């Protein structure tokens, strides 16, 4: 049977895995670096995974055997956990996630557990956003540079397009109203319906955070156009650096001091536990929407990628443990800062400058200045 | 459609009109909200039956899950603490892992399912994709095999969830191929042929046949001859065949379960058009863990499903927990044997109980439910009559069951009633509740 008997989605390149981003992953998978077994292997620096604080988690898990259904202390919960498949999630889990999200946002935002929709990782969460907010052929604007896999997550199976809005290093990659307006008008002229703007804050790949003023501008602009604003805050808990403080777009909404109030129905946040907690293997993605219809629909769609109840059950007490999460966030920040410093100094030694950043687990490097333009001209 | 202007004061009005979501979002919301499934589930969660604390609550007989042998699973976990997260090195659990499932889990699942199917087939881990439940497996195959607007043929009555899993996001149309009681609800190739030709005439491209075996909601098994004929049909039409075998291991009678994979293999068919779905929600009663499996012999389908797996991959700690359990042959054999006995017992008690009211169950040999003919209790022999009866069952008898019309059954009066989420002691309670209706009927 030939490939032609599969669907168009199955046979097109929308998965994006034929790009340099994934070429690098494949190179690592086939020849992974190991300090002893394979010192000449490929070092994986294309994957934003935070492995700095696993020791703290191990310690917590050992001290809380009731959180696991596999221990004598926790086995009595086994049946209830094993049969629970309600897409609302365990209420202890959504409450704990809400509490943790508030903490990561400096206590400046009220997060309601009933608005939390879980999904199998932020990948699934982004796709749910696209399915809920746009129809095939519709578009979302997205500032560049952006996380390469958005093209897959947001577009591949949904039929939604992403229209890049170019941001330049000459003004530190800030998104300008003019740039947004220009792309919006271009889309209108070509009869493409723009349904929203997708931003990432803290930025991937820049590692920078948007200030309140910028977030206000973006809320203002999207409200004027009556389009959705989806903010991927997956790196919210990876802030480091002296005085660095993350401002969530939700905070700007709640402190709304604008003359014409922002419409909460247009605001949606995506996050996960993969980055700040360093648990991508647990597959916990979150959609948090201020729009009741999106919450209802997203929750139903989450049936296609629910978080294992065992995982919810384990994480609920962990995230609700204030003492632990405070310690984790503090240590995480410190270790990220130390690692960042080591790295940027090391790169500076070989003549490579980095964009000044204080969040995320990535660096934007000025390789061009060190190596000249590569073959692809980028 | 997002309105381009808002009536009111300038750009923004103080009272916001609800921001438009996609038409995909609204279509499914409307249809699900009105379904009997939704209404019934709400009543059950608002007023759940409990023999001790809420004996007059609503009894849930709508969920096809087998909790009859959960004690065995729990016992295994308690006795095998090496599987616990605490003894595992968390650095092996938390990072990114192969997105389509751990090889160890696939290997263990292959071994376990082999036992369940009495070693009639041998699953190859390299031909498996782990999904977040069978729900996700079905949707994934829809995205792989069909384009929006294409269709699949599904023998009806069929599992109500197919409408959502195939149509909603993948946009695939379902063409039901009715099976009737006069034929013992057996699928006929001539009906398939008719449905296929009608679709082609309408300009609708049929890409696959989807079916469940053991059948949900009927509980019958497709015999080897019919499976062979199905394979002939799909080969001739050059389309796919998806066999949803999540209820494999639920046979409690004497009929033999035969997997499509077995027939395709032994009779030399082109297996690249055959795709099978399994899951642990049914066979091990672990729906909360979200483990489904796609088995395909088609390298392109496997490659694509693996890429799709980013959207629904399964939590690694859960996968790791299951590996030693599924690999434990002694556990598998004991579990399968005890479960079958308990299932048979419940089935017989249930059928007997209903017979006293003159209510007949379709003789089935698999599944966690009875396919019950309650047409003699309907006021009118119509879908309306059936839904009125369903409503009485829910609000007077306070039992939640699935009406046949939800499963696209063309003959009114059939209901799927699940019996594996209650205990033997609850059966007399259920019968007393049903008597509230039958007694009224006689009057």
Short mmCIF file of C-alpha atoms in Angstrom, two decimals, chain A residues 71-274:
data_model
loop_
_atom_site.label_atom_id
_atom_site.label_comp_id
_atom_site.label_asym_id
_atom_site.label_seq_id
_atom_site.Cartn_x
_atom_site.Cartn_y
_atom_site.Cartn_z
CA UNK A 71 3.75 2.47 48.09
CA UNK A 72 2.22 0.72 51.09
CA UNK A 73 1.32 4.12 52.47
CA UNK A 74 -0.36 5.28 49.29
CA UNK A 75 -1.85 2.05 47.89
CA UNK A 76 -5.26 2.63 49.49
CA UNK A 77 -5.81 5.39 46.92
CA UNK A 78 -5.04 3.11 44.03
CA UNK A 79 -8.57 2.23 42.95
CA UNK A 80 -9.93 5.75 43.02
CA UNK A 81 -6.95 7.04 41.08
CA UNK A 82 -6.94 4.24 38.53
CA UNK A 83 -10.59 4.62 37.56
CA UNK A 84 -10.73 8.42 37.56
CA UNK A 85 -10.82 9.77 34.03
CA UNK A 86 -12.91 12.91 34.38
CA UNK A 87 -11.51 15.59 32.13
CA UNK A 88 -11.99 18.17 34.86
CA UNK A 89 -9.00 16.53 36.54
CA UNK A 90 -8.62 15.70 40.22
CA UNK A 91 -9.78 18.75 42.15
CA UNK A 92 -6.75 18.48 44.43
CA UNK A 93 -4.59 18.69 41.30
CA UNK A 94 -6.25 21.70 39.71
CA UNK A 95 -6.26 23.53 43.05
CA UNK A 96 -2.57 22.81 43.51
CA UNK A 97 -1.73 23.87 39.97
CA UNK A 98 -3.67 27.11 40.49
CA UNK A 99 -1.79 27.77 43.69
CA UNK A 100 1.55 27.13 42.03
CA UNK A 101 0.69 29.32 39.04
CA UNK A 102 -0.21 32.18 41.40
CA UNK A 103 3.10 31.77 43.17
CA UNK A 104 5.09 31.82 39.95
CA UNK A 105 3.28 35.05 39.11
CA UNK A 106 4.40 36.62 42.36
CA UNK A 107 0.98 36.41 43.98
CA UNK A 108 -0.19 39.21 41.65
CA UNK A 109 -2.73 37.11 39.81
CA UNK A 110 -5.78 35.21 41.01
CA UNK A 111 -5.82 31.81 39.30
CA UNK A 112 -9.11 29.91 39.49
CA UNK A 113 -8.89 26.10 39.47
CA UNK A 114 -12.15 25.82 37.51
CA UNK A 115 -10.52 27.59 34.55
CA UNK A 116 -7.66 25.15 34.34
CA UNK A 117 -7.76 22.75 31.42
CA UNK A 118 -5.04 20.15 31.33
CA UNK A 119 -3.51 18.57 28.27
CA UNK A 120 -0.70 16.20 27.37
CA UNK A 121 2.09 18.76 27.55
CA UNK A 122 2.19 22.34 26.26
CA UNK A 123 2.31 20.94 22.72
CA UNK A 124 -1.20 19.58 23.16
CA UNK A 125 -2.26 22.78 24.92
CA UNK A 126 -1.19 24.97 22.00
CA UNK A 127 -3.01 22.75 19.56
CA UNK A 128 -6.18 22.98 21.67
CA UNK A 129 -5.87 26.78 21.52
CA UNK A 130 -5.68 26.72 17.74
CA UNK A 131 -8.61 24.30 17.41
CA UNK A 132 -10.76 26.35 19.78
CA UNK A 133 -10.01 29.82 18.48
CA UNK A 134 -9.57 29.43 14.75
CA UNK A 135 -10.92 27.57 11.77
CA UNK A 136 -8.85 26.11 8.91
CA UNK A 137 -7.46 28.93 6.82
CA UNK A 138 -7.57 31.45 9.68
CA UNK A 139 -4.31 32.94 10.93
CA UNK A 140 -2.51 34.02 14.06
CA UNK A 141 0.22 36.65 14.07
CA UNK A 142 3.44 35.66 15.82
CA UNK A 143 6.48 37.83 16.60
CA UNK A 144 9.85 36.53 15.46
CA UNK A 145 12.04 34.89 16.46
CA UNK A 146 9.79 32.15 17.81
CA UNK A 147 9.98 28.57 19.02
CA UNK A 148 10.27 26.56 15.78
CA UNK A 149 7.81 23.84 16.78
CA UNK A 150 4.92 26.35 17.00
CA UNK A 151 4.53 25.82 13.29
CA UNK A 152 3.71 22.19 14.06
CA UNK A 153 1.83 22.66 17.31
CA UNK A 154 -0.42 25.46 16.14
CA UNK A 155 -0.79 24.68 12.44
CA UNK A 156 -0.18 21.13 11.42
CA UNK A 157 -3.46 19.38 12.13
CA UNK A 158 -5.55 22.48 12.68
CA UNK A 159 -5.13 24.11 9.29
CA UNK A 160 -4.45 27.44 11.01
CA UNK A 161 -1.66 29.64 9.64
CA UNK A 162 1.03 31.54 11.51
CA UNK A 163 2.02 34.93 10.09
CA UNK A 164 5.42 36.09 11.35
CA UNK A 165 5.73 39.67 12.59
CA UNK A 166 9.36 40.58 12.24
CA UNK A 167 11.21 41.98 15.25
CA UNK A 168 14.73 43.25 14.92
CA UNK A 169 17.81 43.00 17.06
CA UNK A 170 18.36 46.73 16.48
CA UNK A 171 15.58 47.47 18.96
CA UNK A 172 16.13 44.38 21.10
CA UNK A 173 13.47 42.40 19.30
CA UNK A 174 10.60 44.46 20.70
CA UNK A 175 7.25 43.99 19.02
CA UNK A 176 6.03 47.25 17.60
CA UNK A 177 2.49 48.32 16.90
CA UNK A 178 3.59 49.34 13.40
CA UNK A 179 4.88 45.87 12.62
CA UNK A 180 1.70 44.26 13.94
CA UNK A 181 -0.48 46.68 12.03
CA UNK A 182 1.43 46.10 8.78
CA UNK A 183 1.06 42.32 8.91
CA UNK A 184 -2.58 42.55 9.97
CA UNK A 185 -3.39 44.78 6.97
CA UNK A 186 -1.47 42.52 4.60
CA UNK A 187 -3.50 39.56 5.83
CA UNK A 188 -6.75 41.46 5.41
CA UNK A 189 -5.82 42.34 1.83
CA UNK A 190 -5.21 38.73 1.04
CA UNK A 191 -8.56 37.76 2.61
CA UNK A 192 -6.95 35.92 5.43
CA UNK A 193 -8.89 36.25 8.66
CA UNK A 194 -6.57 37.02 11.56
CA UNK A 195 -8.03 35.48 14.72
CA UNK A 196 -5.30 36.35 17.18
CA UNK A 197 -1.77 37.04 18.28
CA UNK A 198 0.47 34.35 19.79
CA UNK A 199 3.28 35.54 22.04
CA UNK A 200 5.70 33.82 24.37
CA UNK A 201 6.65 35.50 27.59
CA UNK A 202 9.37 34.93 28.77
CA UNK A 203 10.49 34.64 25.21
CA UNK A 204 11.74 31.47 23.62
CA UNK A 205 14.37 31.74 22.10
CA UNK A 206 15.35 35.19 23.43
CA UNK A 207 15.10 34.52 27.17
CA UNK A 208 13.87 38.08 27.70
CA UNK A 209 10.71 39.18 29.48
CA UNK A 210 8.12 41.68 28.29
CA UNK A 211 7.56 44.66 30.51
CA UNK A 212 4.16 45.83 31.68
CA UNK A 213 4.02 48.59 29.11
CA UNK A 214 4.52 46.18 26.22
CA UNK A 215 1.92 43.79 27.58
CA UNK A 216 -0.54 46.65 27.94
CA UNK A 217 0.13 47.71 24.37
CA UNK A 218 -0.48 44.18 23.13
CA UNK A 219 -3.70 43.82 25.10
CA UNK A 220 -4.80 47.20 23.82
CA UNK A 221 -4.01 46.36 20.22
CA UNK A 222 -5.66 42.94 20.23
CA UNK A 223 -8.72 44.41 21.89
CA UNK A 224 -8.95 47.10 19.25
CA UNK A 225 -8.89 44.46 16.58
CA UNK A 226 -11.15 42.20 18.64
CA UNK A 227 -8.82 39.26 18.22
CA UNK A 228 -7.49 36.78 20.71
CA UNK A 229 -4.23 37.06 22.62
CA UNK A 230 -2.61 33.72 23.45
CA UNK A 231 0.35 34.04 25.75
CA UNK A 232 2.64 31.06 26.20
CA UNK A 233 4.07 31.50 29.71
CA UNK A 234 5.80 28.16 29.82
CA UNK A 235 9.04 29.76 31.01
CA UNK A 236 7.40 31.87 33.72
CA UNK A 237 9.08 29.91 36.49
CA UNK A 238 12.57 30.10 35.02
CA UNK A 239 13.34 33.71 35.89
CA UNK A 240 16.74 34.42 37.38
CA UNK A 241 18.98 37.43 37.82
CA UNK A 242 18.99 40.17 40.43
CA UNK A 243 15.75 42.00 40.67
CA UNK A 244 14.25 40.07 37.77
CA UNK A 245 10.50 39.75 38.17
CA UNK A 246 8.07 38.12 35.82
CA UNK A 247 4.92 40.00 34.91
CA UNK A 248 2.14 37.85 33.57
CA UNK A 249 -0.27 39.25 31.00
CA UNK A 250 -2.94 38.07 33.46
CA UNK A 251 -1.63 40.59 35.98
CA UNK A 252 -1.99 43.38 33.45
CA UNK A 253 -5.58 42.26 32.80
CA UNK A 254 -6.43 42.19 36.48
CA UNK A 255 -4.84 45.56 37.18
CA UNK A 256 -6.48 47.04 34.12
CA UNK A 257 -6.16 50.77 34.38
CA UNK A 258 -7.08 51.46 30.78
CA UNK A 259 -9.97 53.79 29.93
CA UNK A 260 -11.69 51.12 27.87
CA UNK A 261 -11.52 47.84 29.76
CA UNK A 262 -9.78 44.85 28.24
CA UNK A 263 -12.12 42.06 27.23
CA UNK A 264 -11.14 39.03 29.30
CA UNK A 265 -12.78 36.74 26.75
CA UNK A 266 -9.89 37.45 24.43
CA UNK A 267 -7.11 36.35 26.78
CA UNK A 268 -5.70 32.83 27.06
CA UNK A 269 -2.56 31.52 28.70
CA UNK A 270 -0.65 28.33 28.01
CA UNK A 271 1.86 26.88 30.42
CA UNK A 272 3.20 23.57 31.67
CA UNK A 273 5.38 21.90 34.27
CA UNK A 274 7.99 20.90 31.71
#
